[in-house]
Structures are given as structure tokens and as C-alpha cells.
Amino acid sequence: MSDIQNRVIAIIAEQAVLEPADITMSSTLEDLGIDSLGLVESIFAIEEEFDINVPFNANDPQESDFDISTVASIVAGIGNLVKEQS
Amino acid sequence: MKRVVITGAGTINSLGHDVPATLEAMREGRCGIGPLEFRDVERLQIRIGGQVRGYEPEARFNRQQLSLYDRFTQFTLIAAREAIAQSGLEFSGELAARAGVILGNSGGGMTTLDENYRSVYEEGKNRVHPFVVPKLMNNAAASHVSMEFNLKGPSFTVSTACASSNHAMAQAFQMVHGGVTPAMVTGGSESMLCFGGVKAWEGLRVMSKDACRPFSANRNGMVQGEGAGVFVFEELEHAKKRGAEILAEVIGYAMTSDAADIVMPSKQGASRAIAGAMRDARVNPEDVGYINAHGTGTAANDKVESAAVADVFGAHADKLMISSTKSMHGHLIGGTGAVELLACIMAVRDGVIAPTIGYEEPDPECALDIVPNVARDCAVDVALSNAFSFGGLNAVIALRGV
């Protein structure tokens, strides 16, 4: 899990132009200054990194089967997807 | 009707990364055409082009910008920054609300398209970067210029193949001329020098394998270039009031359609556009000292264009100068009229006529003074810039020195 966490945080940090150490598990994407384009780019980078499909619909992020409310929820979601899709 | 002047110019092309470098190359008759450098070039039969060299995108744009900017957008922004800085205009308040940007472009983000087609078709990938669409759309460059400079008036992209920039600049001229806005940013750009872009042109069999030699009897086709040209068109009194440097006055234009053939040029279509531009600018044929030719270096264009000029100008056709700077920077397709307008500005402002380089043998069907190989010092009052596109859509712009 911590390997996934580190890799997800590295991707989010790059997108936010921050150091990984500046990202906490309770940070929201908004806190980190990641806008809607930054979000889809992060999801793309995560899909590439883990070779998974993330069920995220930018038209209605709330309705997606993927919780992006905090870094912790994203890491947990990726963890599940990696398990399901591997 | 308002008089319209040019108060800023910017460019990046194979001759130089800004206007001074480009004009110096034109004065010296330098050639920007050379061996193409990109992936899979060895699979092409056509391996030369006017590629922008020594260009480092990372020195001009940050990583986030580069993820959104195709090469044609990068070129456009570089040219727009130079033009708007020279004009000294800052777009805020009422000026920002009225001023816009109209740009010519033909292929859109061809490099982006090429790379992503390669990734899904050749490499079998099933996922593409989320910004492929916003990067490749033809209006991406105009939109990014509007965002970077706060232009909130009418903005759009005009696509008429090789005449795109002239059609775009004619629209921008008309908006300032008609009083819609005191200033417009206009011009055009193109970047098709990638494997798929050149391969498509190769198919048409109009490309030269060795050089662009417009009007020369041994010419054997066109050579593609890339880059951008951007200008600030401004209402004369607005420019005078703020003491702006005026590079030239835009005095008229005309647009015509051949309504004939999808690739073959028409003498009537071309001559109607040239005559129409003079009529719109209220100048007589004898006033025109220089024409920047469309001059692609194809057998058909140069012959038809020479005949059109001879028809329109009669005896004066032998006295005016007409050159094709495509011999130096290549054919920038949708951006070509913008870069070529620089040669017209140099003619009416500096009295320097850019040459047609690569000229080797006279062609009796192109018997005009094409300023062969060496630039010429000669004061010129009025200059025309010709653009005749595939699809028979023509646009000619007239400039006068101030």
C-alpha cells in the first residue's frame, strides 16, 4: 500500500508543482491548486503508471465510481483498482 | 472608415526566431531550407523543408504550458509576444473588451495528431493524453493568444489552406477599418513538418526534392516551411495618439474564389483578387512597386500567377518587382501570408526588396522582374501580398509606407 501511496503522491505532487513532502493524505485537490484539467491529467498519469482504467467521468466527478475528495481517498481507490485489475 | 496601420510585428520561422533576424536573412538572400530532422524521415521521399532550427520549447514555455501547446501554438505565441511587445499595447478595460485575435491556420496540431495516431495505431496503445483535443484543434493558437493577452473581442481561426493568413488579416483589417475595435491581433501559423504531414503532401507529387526555385524554368515544386507571423493592426488615430511606431499602413484587400478546381490555380481568380485589392485600396497599377508573390515554385502556380500579374498591370508589369520569399523560408501553408507580409513591410518601410533565391534559368512564361537571387534597394510606395490557395480561394492585401 505504501508503494502505491508514494507513487500516487509523486504524480499529484508533479501536477501541483510541489514536493511530495508537501502533500498530506488529508489534502484535497483544491487545496493543492489542481484544477479540472490538472485532474484529468493526473488520472491519465495514474492510469499510465499502474496500467489500470480509472472509472472517472469529468462531466460529473461526484457521480463517478471513484472518490477524489482527498489524497487518501484517491490512494485507497487506486489500491482497490490495482487489486481488481491485476 | 478608419485608417488601419501596423504597430507590431512578430515571427519565428526557418530564417530567424524574430523579425530582425528574419528581415536580415531576407536582405542577405539566405536560405532556411535544409534536411528535415524528425522521426521516420528516412521513410519519406521528400526530405527537405524550412524547419525552425535551434528552437528549445523548454526555454520559452513551462511544463504545464507545453502539455497544452502544440508546436503551431508555441510558434504563434512567440510571434504574438514579439508583435504585442513592439506595439506597446496593453489590453485592459474597454480596449480588451473590443480587441480580438484572428489567425490563419490550415493543419491545426498536426504534430500532436501524428504522435497520437502513431501511439494508438502503430504502438497499439489504448490510452491517449487527455489534452490531445485542446492541443490539436485549429483554434488552439488563437485561444491561447486571447488568454495570454486578455483579448476579449472577436477571436477565431480562418482556414483557407495557403491563403489562410491573408484571409485572416483581411478580416482583422475590416474590423478595425469598420470601427468594431481600435486594435486586432492577426496573422497565422503552421507546423506540418512531421512524418504524417510531409507524407500527405508527398502524395500530391508537387514537392521538390532539392530546392524551391520560384519562376525559374527548372523549378520542380514547392518546399514546406513552418513557423508563425503575427501583427498588431491598429486604428491610425489610436496609434498616433499614443505615439506608437507605425510600420506600414494596410490600405485594402480583396478576396475571390476561382469556383473551378480543387488544386489547379486560375488566372481569372488571381487577377480578380489583385485588381480588387488595388480598387479597394484606391491605388493605380503604376503605384504598385512590389508584389510578394504566392510563388510556390510549382509549374502551375508560377506560370498562372505571372500571367495574372501581366494581365492586371499591362505595361507596368515589366516595371514592378515581384519576388517569392518562399524560396528562402519555404511554404508555411496557413501561416505563409503572415511571414510574407514582413517582406512587404520591409519593402515599403526600408526600401529593401527581398529576392527570389535559387533562380537559375529564365522561363519565358514567367517573364517578370522577380528580383533574382540578390535583394535590391528601391523605394516603394505600395506593395501587394498575394495568396492563392488550394481550393481556389484567393486573398490579396495592399500595404503602403508611412
Coordinates of C-alpha atoms in Angstrom, one line a residue, chain B residues 124-273:
Chain B
G124 CA -1.2 -0.3 -30.2
K125 CA -1.7 1.9 -27.1
N126 CA -5.3 2.3 -26.0
R127 CA -4.9 5.4 -23.9
V128 CA -4.0 8.9 -25.1
H129 CA -3.2 12.0 -23.1
P130 CA -6.3 14.0 -22.1
F131 CA -5.2 17.2 -23.8
V132 CA -5.0 15.8 -27.4
V133 CA -8.1 17.6 -28.5
P134 CA -7.4 21.0 -26.9
K135 CA -3.9 20.7 -28.3
L136 CA -4.7 19.8 -31.9
M137 CA -7.8 22.0 -32.5
N138 CA -7.2 24.7 -35.2
N139 CA -8.3 27.5 -32.9
A140 CA -5.9 26.5 -30.1
A141 CA -3.4 29.1 -31.1
A142 CA -6.0 31.9 -31.3
S143 CA -7.5 30.9 -28.0
H144 CA -4.1 30.8 -26.2
V145 CA -3.2 34.3 -27.6
S146 CA -6.5 35.6 -26.4
M147 CA -5.8 34.1 -22.9
E148 CA -2.2 35.3 -22.6
F149 CA -3.0 38.9 -23.7
N150 CA -6.6 39.3 -22.3
L151 CA -8.2 39.8 -25.7
K152 CA -11.9 39.5 -25.2
G153 CA -13.3 40.8 -28.5
P154 CA -13.9 38.7 -31.7
S155 CA -11.4 35.9 -32.0
F156 CA -11.4 33.0 -34.4
T157 CA -9.3 30.9 -36.8
V158 CA -9.6 31.1 -40.6
S159 CA -8.7 28.1 -42.6
T160 CA -8.3 28.5 -46.3
A161 CA -5.2 26.4 -46.9
C162 CA -2.4 28.5 -48.3
A163 CA -4.4 31.7 -48.2
S164 CA -5.5 31.3 -44.5
S165 CA -3.3 34.1 -43.1
N166 CA -4.3 36.6 -45.8
H167 CA -7.9 35.9 -45.3
A168 CA -7.4 36.2 -41.5
M169 CA -5.6 39.5 -41.8
A170 CA -8.2 40.8 -44.2
Q171 CA -10.9 40.1 -41.6
A172 CA -8.9 41.8 -38.9
F173 CA -8.3 44.8 -41.2
Q174 CA -12.0 45.0 -41.9
M175 CA -12.9 45.0 -38.2
V176 CA -10.5 47.9 -37.4
H177 CA -11.4 49.7 -40.6
G178 CA -15.1 49.4 -39.8
G179 CA -14.7 50.7 -36.3
V180 CA -15.6 47.5 -34.5
T181 CA -12.4 47.7 -32.5
P182 CA -9.4 50.0 -32.3
A183 CA -6.9 47.1 -32.5
M184 CA -6.7 43.5 -33.6
V185 CA -4.0 40.8 -33.3
T186 CA -3.7 38.9 -36.6
G187 CA -1.5 36.7 -38.8
G188 CA -1.1 33.0 -38.8
S189 CA 1.0 29.9 -38.2
E190 CA 1.6 26.4 -39.3
S191 CA 3.6 23.4 -38.3
M192 CA 3.2 20.3 -40.5
L193 CA 6.8 19.2 -40.6
C194 CA 6.3 15.8 -39.1
F195 CA 6.2 12.4 -40.8
G196 CA 2.4 12.3 -41.5
G197 CA 2.3 15.9 -42.6
V198 CA 5.0 15.6 -45.2
K199 CA 3.9 12.2 -46.3
A200 CA 0.4 13.6 -47.1
W201 CA 2.0 16.4 -49.2
E202 CA 4.3 13.9 -50.9
G203 CA 1.2 12.1 -52.2
L204 CA 0.2 15.0 -54.3
R205 CA 3.6 14.9 -56.1
V206 CA 4.1 18.7 -56.1
M207 CA 7.0 18.8 -53.7
S208 CA 10.6 19.4 -54.7
K209 CA 13.3 17.0 -53.5
D210 CA 16.1 19.6 -53.8
A211 CA 15.1 23.3 -53.7
C212 CA 12.3 25.8 -54.1
R213 CA 13.1 27.8 -57.2
P214 CA 10.1 30.0 -58.0
F215 CA 9.8 31.4 -61.5
S216 CA 12.9 29.6 -62.6
A217 CA 12.5 27.4 -65.8
N218 CA 13.9 24.4 -63.9
R219 CA 11.7 24.7 -60.9
N220 CA 10.4 21.4 -59.7
G221 CA 7.9 22.0 -56.9
M222 CA 7.2 23.5 -53.6
V223 CA 9.1 23.1 -50.3
Q224 CA 7.3 23.2 -47.0
G225 CA 8.2 25.5 -44.1
E226 CA 6.9 26.1 -40.6
G227 CA 6.5 29.0 -38.2
A228 CA 4.3 32.0 -37.5
G229 CA 3.8 35.6 -38.3
V230 CA 1.7 37.9 -36.0
F231 CA 0.9 41.6 -36.3
V232 CA -1.0 44.2 -34.4
F233 CA -3.4 46.1 -36.7
E234 CA -4.4 49.4 -35.1
E235 CA -6.6 52.3 -36.0
L236 CA -4.3 55.2 -37.2
E237 CA -5.6 57.9 -34.8
H238 CA -5.4 55.5 -31.9
A239 CA -1.8 54.7 -32.7
K240 CA -0.9 58.3 -33.3
K241 CA -2.4 59.4 -30.0
R242 CA -0.2 57.1 -28.0
G243 CA 2.9 57.9 -30.2
A244 CA 3.2 54.3 -31.4
E245 CA 5.8 53.4 -34.1
I246 CA 3.9 52.7 -37.3
L247 CA 5.5 50.1 -39.5
A248 CA 3.1 50.4 -42.5
E249 CA -0.5 51.2 -43.4
V250 CA -2.8 48.5 -44.5
I251 CA -4.8 50.1 -47.3
G252 CA -7.0 47.4 -48.7
Y253 CA -7.6 43.8 -49.7
A254 CA -9.7 41.6 -51.9
M255 CA -10.8 38.0 -51.7
T256 CA -12.0 36.0 -54.6
S257 CA -12.9 32.4 -55.4
D258 CA -12.0 30.5 -58.6
A259 CA -15.1 28.3 -58.3
A260 CA -13.2 26.0 -60.7
D261 CA -10.8 23.3 -59.5
I262 CA -9.7 21.9 -56.1
V263 CA -6.0 22.1 -56.9
M264 CA -5.3 23.9 -60.2
P265 CA -5.0 27.7 -59.9
S266 CA -7.0 30.1 -62.1
K267 CA -5.6 33.2 -63.8
Q268 CA -9.0 34.9 -63.5
G269 CA -9.4 34.2 -59.8
A270 CA -5.9 35.5 -59.2
S271 CA -6.2 38.6 -61.3
R272 CA -9.6 39.5 -59.9
A273 CA -8.1 39.4 -56.4

